Coordinates of C-alpha atoms in Angstrom, one line a residue:
M1 CA -17.7 26.9 5.7
R2 CA -19.1 29.5 8.2
R3 CA -22.8 29.6 8.9
G4 CA -23.3 33.1 7.5
A5 CA -22.1 32.2 4.0
N6 CA -24.1 32.7 0.9
P7 CA -26.8 29.9 0.7
V8 CA -26.1 29.5 -3.1
L9 CA -22.4 29.1 -2.4
R10 CA -23.1 26.5 0.2
I11 CA -25.3 24.5 -2.1
L12 CA -22.6 24.6 -4.8
V13 CA -20.0 23.5 -2.4
H14 CA -22.1 20.5 -1.3
L15 CA -22.9 19.7 -4.9
A16 CA -19.2 19.7 -5.8
G17 CA -18.6 17.4 -2.8
V18 CA -21.2 15.0 -4.0
F19 CA -19.9 15.1 -7.5
A20 CA -16.3 14.4 -6.3
L21 CA -17.5 11.5 -4.1
G22 CA -19.5 10.0 -6.9
F23 CA -16.5 10.3 -9.3
L24 CA -14.4 8.4 -6.8
L25 CA -17.0 5.7 -6.1
L26 CA -18.0 5.1 -9.7
P27 CA -15.1 2.7 -10.5
I28 CA -15.9 0.8 -7.3
G29 CA -19.5 0.5 -8.3
A30 CA -18.5 -0.8 -11.8
V31 CA -16.2 -3.4 -10.2
L32 CA -19.0 -4.5 -7.9
L33 CA -21.4 -5.0 -10.8
G34 CA -18.9 -6.8 -12.9
A35 CA -17.6 -9.1 -10.2
F36 CA -21.1 -10.7 -9.8
Q37 CA -21.7 -11.2 -13.5
L38 CA -20.7 -13.8 -16.0
E39 CA -18.3 -12.9 -18.7
R40 CA -20.8 -13.4 -21.5
D41 CA -23.4 -11.3 -19.8
L42 CA -21.0 -8.4 -19.3
A43 CA -19.8 -8.7 -23.0
T44 CA -23.4 -8.6 -24.2
N45 CA -24.4 -5.4 -22.4
P46 CA -21.5 -3.8 -20.7
L47 CA -23.2 -0.5 -20.0
S48 CA -26.3 -1.9 -18.3
P49 CA -26.6 -0.7 -14.7
R50 CA -28.9 -3.7 -14.0
P51 CA -27.3 -7.0 -14.9
E52 CA -29.5 -9.8 -16.0
A53 CA -28.4 -12.3 -13.4
L54 CA -26.1 -12.1 -10.4
T55 CA -23.7 -15.0 -9.6
L56 CA -20.9 -16.0 -7.4
A57 CA -19.2 -18.0 -10.2
N58 CA -16.2 -15.7 -10.3
F59 CA -15.5 -16.0 -6.7
R60 CA -16.0 -19.8 -6.8
L61 CA -13.5 -19.9 -9.7
L62 CA -10.9 -18.0 -7.6
V63 CA -11.4 -20.4 -4.7
D64 CA -11.4 -23.5 -6.9
G65 CA -8.1 -22.5 -8.5
G66 CA -9.4 -21.9 -12.0
R67 CA -10.8 -25.4 -12.5
A68 CA -14.5 -24.7 -12.2
G69 CA -15.0 -22.8 -15.5
A70 CA -18.4 -21.5 -14.4
G71 CA -19.2 -19.9 -17.7
I72 CA -16.1 -17.6 -17.8
G73 CA -14.6 -19.4 -20.7
A74 CA -12.8 -22.5 -21.9
Y75 CA -9.4 -21.1 -20.9
V76 CA -8.4 -19.6 -17.6
P77 CA -4.8 -18.3 -17.0
P78 CA -2.9 -20.9 -15.0
N79 CA -1.8 -18.1 -12.5
V80 CA -5.3 -18.3 -11.0
D81 CA -4.4 -21.8 -9.6
Y82 CA -1.8 -20.0 -7.4
L83 CA -4.1 -17.3 -6.0
P84 CA -4.3 -18.7 -2.5
R85 CA -0.5 -19.0 -2.4
A86 CA -0.2 -15.5 -3.9
F87 CA -2.5 -14.1 -1.2
L88 CA -0.3 -15.6 1.5
N89 CA 2.8 -14.3 -0.3
S90 CA 1.4 -10.8 -0.3
L91 CA 0.5 -11.0 3.4
L92 CA 4.0 -12.2 4.2
V93 CA 5.7 -9.6 2.0
A94 CA 3.6 -6.7 3.2
G95 CA 3.9 -7.7 6.8
A96 CA 7.7 -8.1 6.7
V97 CA 8.2 -4.9 4.7
T98 CA 6.0 -2.9 7.2
L99 CA 7.9 -4.2 10.2
A100 CA 11.3 -3.6 8.6
V101 CA 10.5 -0.1 7.2
V102 CA 8.9 1.2 10.4
G103 CA 11.7 -0.2 12.6
L104 CA 14.5 1.2 10.4
G105 CA 12.6 4.4 9.6
A106 CA 11.9 5.1 13.3
H107 CA 15.6 5.1 14.3
S108 CA 16.6 7.2 11.3
A109 CA 13.8 9.7 11.8
Y110 CA 14.5 10.0 15.5
A111 CA 18.2 10.8 14.8
I112 CA 17.3 13.4 12.2
A113 CA 14.7 15.0 14.5
R114 CA 16.9 15.2 17.5
L115 CA 20.4 15.8 16.2
G116 CA 19.5 19.1 14.5
R117 CA 22.6 19.1 12.4
R118 CA 22.8 20.5 8.8
W119 CA 23.8 17.2 7.4
T120 CA 20.7 15.5 9.0
R121 CA 18.3 17.8 7.2
G122 CA 20.3 17.3 4.0
F123 CA 20.0 13.5 4.5
L124 CA 16.2 13.9 4.9
Y125 CA 15.9 15.6 1.6
L126 CA 18.3 13.3 0.0
A127 CA 16.3 10.3 1.1
L128 CA 13.2 11.8 -0.3
A129 CA 15.0 12.7 -3.6
T130 CA 15.8 9.0 -4.1
R131 CA 12.2 8.3 -4.6
L132 CA 12.0 10.8 -7.5
V133 CA 13.8 8.2 -9.7
P134 CA 11.3 6.1 -11.5
V135 CA 11.4 2.4 -10.7
L136 CA 11.4 1.5 -14.4
T137 CA 14.8 3.2 -14.9
L138 CA 16.3 1.0 -12.2
M139 CA 15.0 -2.4 -13.5
V140 CA 18.1 -3.5 -15.3
P141 CA 20.6 -2.7 -12.5
L142 CA 18.2 -4.0 -9.9
Y143 CA 17.7 -7.3 -11.7
V144 CA 21.5 -7.8 -12.1
T145 CA 22.1 -7.0 -8.4
L146 CA 19.4 -9.4 -7.2
R147 CA 20.7 -12.1 -9.6
G148 CA 24.2 -11.6 -8.2
Y149 CA 23.0 -12.2 -4.6
G150 CA 20.7 -15.1 -5.6
L151 CA 17.5 -13.2 -4.6
L152 CA 15.6 -13.7 -7.8
N153 CA 12.3 -15.7 -7.5
T154 CA 12.4 -15.4 -3.7
L155 CA 10.2 -13.5 -1.3
S156 CA 13.4 -12.2 0.3
G157 CA 14.3 -10.4 -2.9
I158 CA 10.9 -8.7 -3.0
I159 CA 11.1 -7.8 0.7
V160 CA 14.6 -6.3 0.5
T161 CA 13.8 -4.3 -2.6
E162 CA 10.5 -2.9 -1.3
V163 CA 12.2 -1.9 2.0
G164 CA 14.8 0.1 0.1
F165 CA 12.1 1.9 -1.9
L166 CA 9.7 2.6 0.9
L167 CA 12.2 3.5 3.7
P168 CA 12.5 7.2 2.5
Y169 CA 8.7 7.6 2.9
A170 CA 8.8 6.2 6.4
I171 CA 11.7 8.5 7.4
W172 CA 9.9 11.6 6.1
I173 CA 6.6 10.7 7.8
L174 CA 8.1 9.8 11.2
T175 CA 10.5 12.8 11.3
G176 CA 7.5 15.1 11.7
F177 CA 6.1 13.0 14.6
F178 CA 9.4 12.9 16.5
A179 CA 10.2 16.5 15.9
A180 CA 6.8 17.5 17.5
L181 CA 7.6 15.6 20.7
P182 CA 9.0 17.7 23.6
R183 CA 12.6 17.0 24.4
E184 CA 11.9 17.2 28.1
L185 CA 10.5 13.6 27.9
E186 CA 13.8 12.2 26.9
E187 CA 15.8 14.5 29.2
S188 CA 13.8 13.2 32.2
A189 CA 14.6 9.7 31.2
R190 CA 18.3 10.5 30.8
V191 CA 18.3 12.0 34.2
D192 CA 16.9 8.8 35.6
G193 CA 19.8 6.8 34.2
C194 CA 18.5 5.8 30.8
S195 CA 20.8 5.9 27.7
R196 CA 19.6 7.7 24.6
L197 CA 18.6 4.3 23.1
Q198 CA 16.7 3.3 26.2
A199 CA 14.9 6.7 26.3
F200 CA 13.9 6.2 22.7
W201 CA 12.5 2.7 23.3
Y202 CA 10.8 3.3 26.7
V203 CA 9.7 6.9 26.4
V204 CA 9.6 8.1 22.8
V205 CA 8.1 4.9 21.1
P206 CA 5.1 4.6 23.5
V207 CA 4.3 8.3 23.2
S208 CA 4.6 8.3 19.4
S209 CA 2.6 5.1 18.9
P210 CA -0.1 6.9 16.8
G211 CA 2.5 8.0 14.4
L212 CA 4.1 4.6 14.2
A213 CA 0.7 3.0 13.6
S214 CA -0.2 5.4 10.9
C215 CA 3.1 4.9 9.2
A216 CA 2.7 1.1 9.4
V217 CA -0.7 1.3 7.8
I218 CA 0.5 3.4 4.9
M219 CA 3.6 1.2 4.3
F220 CA 1.4 -1.9 4.4
I221 CA -1.0 -0.5 1.8
L222 CA 1.9 0.6 -0.5
S223 CA 3.6 -2.8 -0.2
W224 CA 0.4 -4.7 -0.7
N225 CA -0.4 -2.9 -4.0
E226 CA 3.2 -2.9 -5.4
L227 CA 3.3 -4.5 -8.9
I228 CA 6.5 -3.5 -10.6
I229 CA 9.0 -4.9 -8.1
P230 CA 7.3 -8.4 -7.7
L231 CA 6.9 -8.5 -11.5
L232 CA 10.6 -7.9 -11.9
V233 CA 11.9 -10.2 -9.2
T234 CA 9.6 -13.2 -9.7
T235 CA 8.9 -15.5 -12.7
R236 CA 7.7 -18.6 -10.9
P237 CA 4.0 -18.7 -9.9
E238 CA 4.9 -20.1 -6.5
V239 CA 6.4 -16.7 -5.4
M240 CA 4.0 -14.4 -7.1
T241 CA 1.9 -11.8 -5.3
V242 CA -1.7 -10.8 -5.8
P243 CA -1.0 -7.8 -8.0
V244 CA 1.1 -10.0 -10.3
V245 CA -1.7 -12.6 -10.6
L246 CA -4.2 -9.8 -11.3
A247 CA -2.0 -8.4 -14.0
G248 CA -1.8 -11.8 -15.6
L249 CA -5.5 -11.8 -16.3
A250 CA -5.0 -9.3 -19.0
G251 CA -3.7 -11.4 -21.9
D252 CA -2.8 -10.7 -25.5
R253 CA -6.0 -12.2 -26.9
F254 CA -8.5 -12.0 -24.1
V255 CA -9.1 -10.0 -20.9
F256 CA -11.0 -11.7 -18.1
F257 CA -12.9 -8.7 -17.0
T258 CA -15.3 -10.3 -14.5
L259 CA -12.6 -12.4 -13.0
M260 CA -10.3 -9.3 -12.6
M261 CA -13.1 -7.4 -10.9
A262 CA -13.8 -10.3 -8.5
L263 CA -10.0 -10.5 -7.7
C264 CA -9.9 -6.7 -7.2
L265 CA -12.6 -6.9 -4.5
V266 CA -10.7 -9.7 -2.8
A267 CA -7.4 -7.8 -3.0
L268 CA -9.0 -4.7 -1.6
L269 CA -10.1 -6.3 1.7
P270 CA -6.9 -6.1 3.7
S271 CA -6.2 -2.5 2.8
V272 CA -9.8 -1.4 3.4
L273 CA -10.0 -3.1 6.7
L274 CA -6.7 -1.5 7.9
A275 CA -7.8 1.9 6.6
L276 CA -11.2 1.6 8.4
L277 CA -9.7 0.4 11.7
L278 CA -7.0 3.0 11.8
R279 CA -8.4 5.8 9.7
R280 CA -7.6 8.5 12.2
Y281 CA -4.0 7.4 12.3
V282 CA -3.7 7.3 8.5
V283 CA -4.9 11.0 8.3
R284 CA -2.4 12.1 10.9
G285 CA 0.4 10.2 9.1
L286 CA -0.4 11.8 5.8
T287 CA -0.2 15.3 7.3
A288 CA 2.6 14.8 9.8
G289 CA 5.4 15.9 7.4
A290 CA 3.7 19.2 6.7
L291 CA 3.4 20.2 10.4
K292 CA 7.0 20.2 11.6
A293 CA 10.2 18.7 10.3

């Protein structure tokens, strides 16, 4: 807003910003308060902004694999025993999906940005249109396909499926970055004797590293938070991911609220750390497709 604007309007804009920020941070504040309380204290007075006592019992319960009890209740879902393994599974799946999606998406996006044919632009919109189909409508054929290839209850099945669903996003994001690069960079490399693929690897990739980094962060966060695909592919606790374990804390008879809040804080750490470290790249990645395609 320019300096000469109406003071009342400026105050209203700032108040609206504060309200929006508070609206976004309110759930995180509730999770913070609940994660450091016992279940019985939260059930006694759930609306109290000042809990009677703060405790690390929920986090100790997560670390101990659901054996400590610590006032949460006589029964804890057995999936909590596999939380360390689920955390490692999520890291492996998100890391592998990110590498595969960015690698495949970079080659596809570069071809679309440089060929300039009608069918390449049609392929770009077709790739994005595939994500308009809800995942739930594909559950049955997806399950049958994975069962036919022996990929059920495997991390490979989760990785392959997520790569297929996230690849259109990566292509759309990276196409904007590659289209914004001057063609003279590659032409100079071609004159020096490089093939098109060599020019891509030795010239285009280093120059477009901010775009690749932003795309990688976005893909990691999407893969880390994915619930439907791991829930469909896996039934064994050994191959579950963190979102599946978190969803298992909401049972038919009881919901472990404080334990869920503690697990939510733990699950947020990788995404928050990546977003803070590469926040500038994330913003550029989100707006790249709107600049030039």
